[in-house]
mmCIF file of C-alpha atoms in Angstrom:
data_model
loop_
_atom_site.group_PDB
_atom_site.id
_atom_site.type_symbol
_atom_site.label_atom_id
_atom_site.label_comp_id
_atom_site.label_asym_id
_atom_site.label_seq_id
_atom_site.Cartn_x
_atom_site.Cartn_y
_atom_site.Cartn_z
ATOM 1 C CA MET A 1 -0.130 -0.075 -0.090
ATOM 2 C CA LYS A 2 1.210 3.480 -0.778
ATOM 3 C CA PRO A 3 2.185 5.683 1.882
ATOM 4 C CA VAL A 4 -0.606 8.351 1.064
ATOM 5 C CA ARG A 5 -3.207 5.587 0.989
ATOM 6 C CA TRP A 6 -1.960 4.139 4.238
ATOM 7 C CA LEU A 7 -2.215 7.541 5.840
ATOM 8 C CA VAL A 8 -5.773 8.317 4.577
ATOM 9 C CA VAL A 9 -6.720 4.574 5.852
ATOM 10 C CA VAL A 10 -5.261 5.715 9.405
ATOM 11 C CA VAL A 11 -6.680 9.094 9.329
ATOM 12 C CA LEU A 12 -10.419 7.321 8.602
ATOM 13 C CA VAL A 13 -9.936 4.452 11.259
ATOM 14 C CA LEU A 14 -8.980 7.306 13.846
ATOM 15 C CA SER A 15 -11.992 9.606 12.857
ATOM 16 C CA ILE A 16 -14.263 6.418 13.263
ATOM 17 C CA LEU A 17 -12.926 5.919 16.801
ATOM 18 C CA ILE A 18 -13.006 9.393 17.925
ATOM 19 C CA ALA A 19 -16.858 9.478 16.975
ATOM 20 C CA GLY A 20 -17.494 6.491 19.054
ATOM 21 C CA CYS A 21 -15.801 8.071 21.952
ATOM 22 C CA LEU A 22 -17.706 11.100 21.537
ATOM 23 C CA ASP A 23 -21.031 9.121 21.593
ATOM 24 C CA ASN A 24 -20.158 7.670 25.068
ATOM 25 C CA ASN A 25 -21.749 10.535 26.890
ATOM 26 C CA PHE A 26 -18.614 11.190 29.367
ATOM 27 C CA VAL A 27 -18.240 14.589 31.124
ATOM 28 C CA TYR A 28 -15.417 15.241 33.379
ATOM 29 C CA ALA A 29 -15.142 18.827 35.076
ATOM 30 C CA ARG A 30 -12.773 19.827 37.933
ATOM 31 C CA GLY A 31 -12.813 22.976 39.476
ATOM 32 C CA LYS A 32 -16.078 24.446 37.582
ATOM 33 C CA SER A 33 -17.350 27.485 39.062
ATOM 34 C CA VAL A 34 -21.411 27.883 39.545
ATOM 35 C CA PRO A 35 -21.927 31.651 40.296
ATOM 36 C CA ALA A 36 -24.884 32.067 42.886
ATOM 37 C CA GLY A 37 -28.304 31.645 41.162
ATOM 38 C CA GLU A 38 -26.974 30.360 38.525
ATOM 39 C CA SER A 39 -26.933 26.559 37.140
ATOM 40 C CA ARG A 40 -25.170 24.492 34.883
ATOM 41 C CA GLU A 41 -26.277 21.610 32.533
ATOM 42 C CA TRP A 42 -25.075 18.478 30.912
ATOM 43 C CA PRO A 43 -27.074 16.451 28.203
ATOM 44 C CA PHE A 44 -27.819 12.518 27.821
ATOM 45 C CA ARG A 45 -29.316 10.063 25.966
ATOM 46 C CA GLY A 46 -31.403 7.322 27.294
ATOM 47 C CA PRO A 47 -31.771 4.215 27.820
ATOM 48 C CA ALA A 48 -28.599 4.263 29.803
ATOM 49 C CA ASN A 49 -27.232 3.775 33.267
ATOM 50 C CA LEU A 50 -25.654 7.063 34.172
ATOM 51 C CA THR A 51 -23.296 7.446 36.769
ATOM 52 C CA VAL A 52 -23.075 10.405 38.829
ATOM 53 C CA GLU A 53 -20.400 11.765 40.865
ATOM 54 C CA ILE A 54 -20.545 15.333 42.051
ATOM 55 C CA SER A 55 -18.764 17.089 44.961
ATOM 56 C CA SER A 56 -19.063 20.718 45.792
ATOM 57 C CA SER A 57 -17.465 23.699 48.120
ATOM 58 C CA VAL A 58 -20.981 24.500 49.215
ATOM 59 C CA PRO A 59 -24.412 22.507 49.087
ATOM 60 C CA ILE A 60 -25.750 22.736 45.446
ATOM 61 C CA GLU A 61 -29.108 21.164 44.025
ATOM 62 C CA VAL A 62 -28.688 18.468 41.878
ATOM 63 C CA LYS A 63 -31.442 16.954 39.594
ATOM 64 C CA VAL A 64 -31.824 14.769 36.381
ATOM 65 C CA VAL A 65 -34.471 15.913 34.642
ATOM 66 C CA SER A 66 -36.060 15.348 31.075
ATOM 67 C CA SER A 67 -36.156 17.553 28.092
ATOM 68 C CA ASP A 68 -39.763 18.472 28.886
ATOM 69 C CA GLY A 69 -38.823 19.124 32.384
ATOM 70 C CA THR A 70 -39.992 16.143 34.070
ATOM 71 C CA VAL A 71 -37.931 15.430 37.223
ATOM 72 C CA LEU A 72 -36.394 11.772 36.842
ATOM 73 C CA ARG A 73 -34.296 11.949 40.132
ATOM 74 C CA ASP A 74 -34.063 14.884 42.656
ATOM 75 C CA PHE A 75 -31.179 14.611 44.965
ATOM 76 C CA GLY A 76 -31.987 17.681 46.950
ATOM 77 C CA THR A 77 -29.543 20.099 48.498
ATOM 78 C CA VAL A 78 -26.056 18.419 48.804
ATOM 79 C CA ARG A 79 -22.460 18.640 48.978
ATOM 80 C CA GLU A 80 -21.863 15.305 47.217
ATOM 81 C CA VAL A 81 -23.823 12.730 44.830
ATOM 82 C CA ASN A 82 -22.437 9.280 44.093
ATOM 83 C CA ALA A 83 -25.333 7.346 42.544
ATOM 84 C CA VAL A 84 -26.295 5.513 39.482
ATOM 85 C CA VAL A 85 -29.529 6.830 37.788
ATOM 86 C CA GLU A 86 -31.363 4.495 35.121
ATOM 87 C CA LEU A 87 -32.193 6.861 32.092
ATOM 88 C CA PRO A 88 -35.329 5.826 30.243
ATOM 89 C CA LYS A 89 -35.411 6.344 26.423
ATOM 90 C CA GLY A 90 -35.406 9.961 25.496
ATOM 91 C CA ARG A 91 -33.488 13.113 26.165
ATOM 92 C CA TRP A 92 -32.041 14.042 29.921
ATOM 93 C CA LYS A 93 -29.845 16.531 31.472
ATOM 94 C CA VAL A 94 -28.224 16.629 34.699
ATOM 95 C CA VAL A 95 -28.812 20.346 36.183
ATOM 96 C CA VAL A 96 -26.513 21.380 39.365
ATOM 97 C CA ARG A 97 -27.961 24.799 40.704
ATOM 98 C CA ASN A 98 -26.377 26.892 43.041
ATOM 99 C CA PRO A 99 -29.050 28.391 45.207
ATOM 100 C CA GLY A 100 -26.890 30.513 47.253
ATOM 101 C CA ASN A 101 -25.283 33.541 47.629
ATOM 102 C CA GLU A 102 -21.505 32.774 46.839
ATOM 103 C CA THR A 103 -19.747 31.061 43.943
ATOM 104 C CA VAL A 104 -19.775 27.588 44.260
ATOM 105 C CA VAL A 105 -16.631 25.272 42.810
ATOM 106 C CA ILE A 106 -17.749 21.801 41.584
ATOM 107 C CA ASP A 107 -16.044 18.513 40.758
ATOM 108 C CA VAL A 108 -18.188 16.392 38.148
ATOM 109 C CA THR A 109 -17.739 13.252 36.625
ATOM 110 C CA LEU A 110 -20.733 11.804 34.604
ATOM 111 C CA LYS A 111 -20.760 8.856 32.380
ATOM 112 C CA THR A 112 -22.989 6.168 30.616
#
């Protein structure tokens, strides 16, 4: 095989692998700030088992909601979440809201 063709094949294979990795639904954010009264959201697709690991410097509100606003799981106001949530078919998002009056720093790991 000629070197140019070999390079094209390698690039195509890598593109396919990267596309597959992007579809695996994985979020890792360390030291993410959430200002007072604001929220952060991360979307996912079901059906899937979603592992939710979140830690915060002060209590935050954490929920898993559907695209139409239906709450699937409400963790309440917490400093830490470590759970697996079974997502039904559809589009879902993990919502972290800062109800306090100071900026919160969170570490987030979400994966299916």
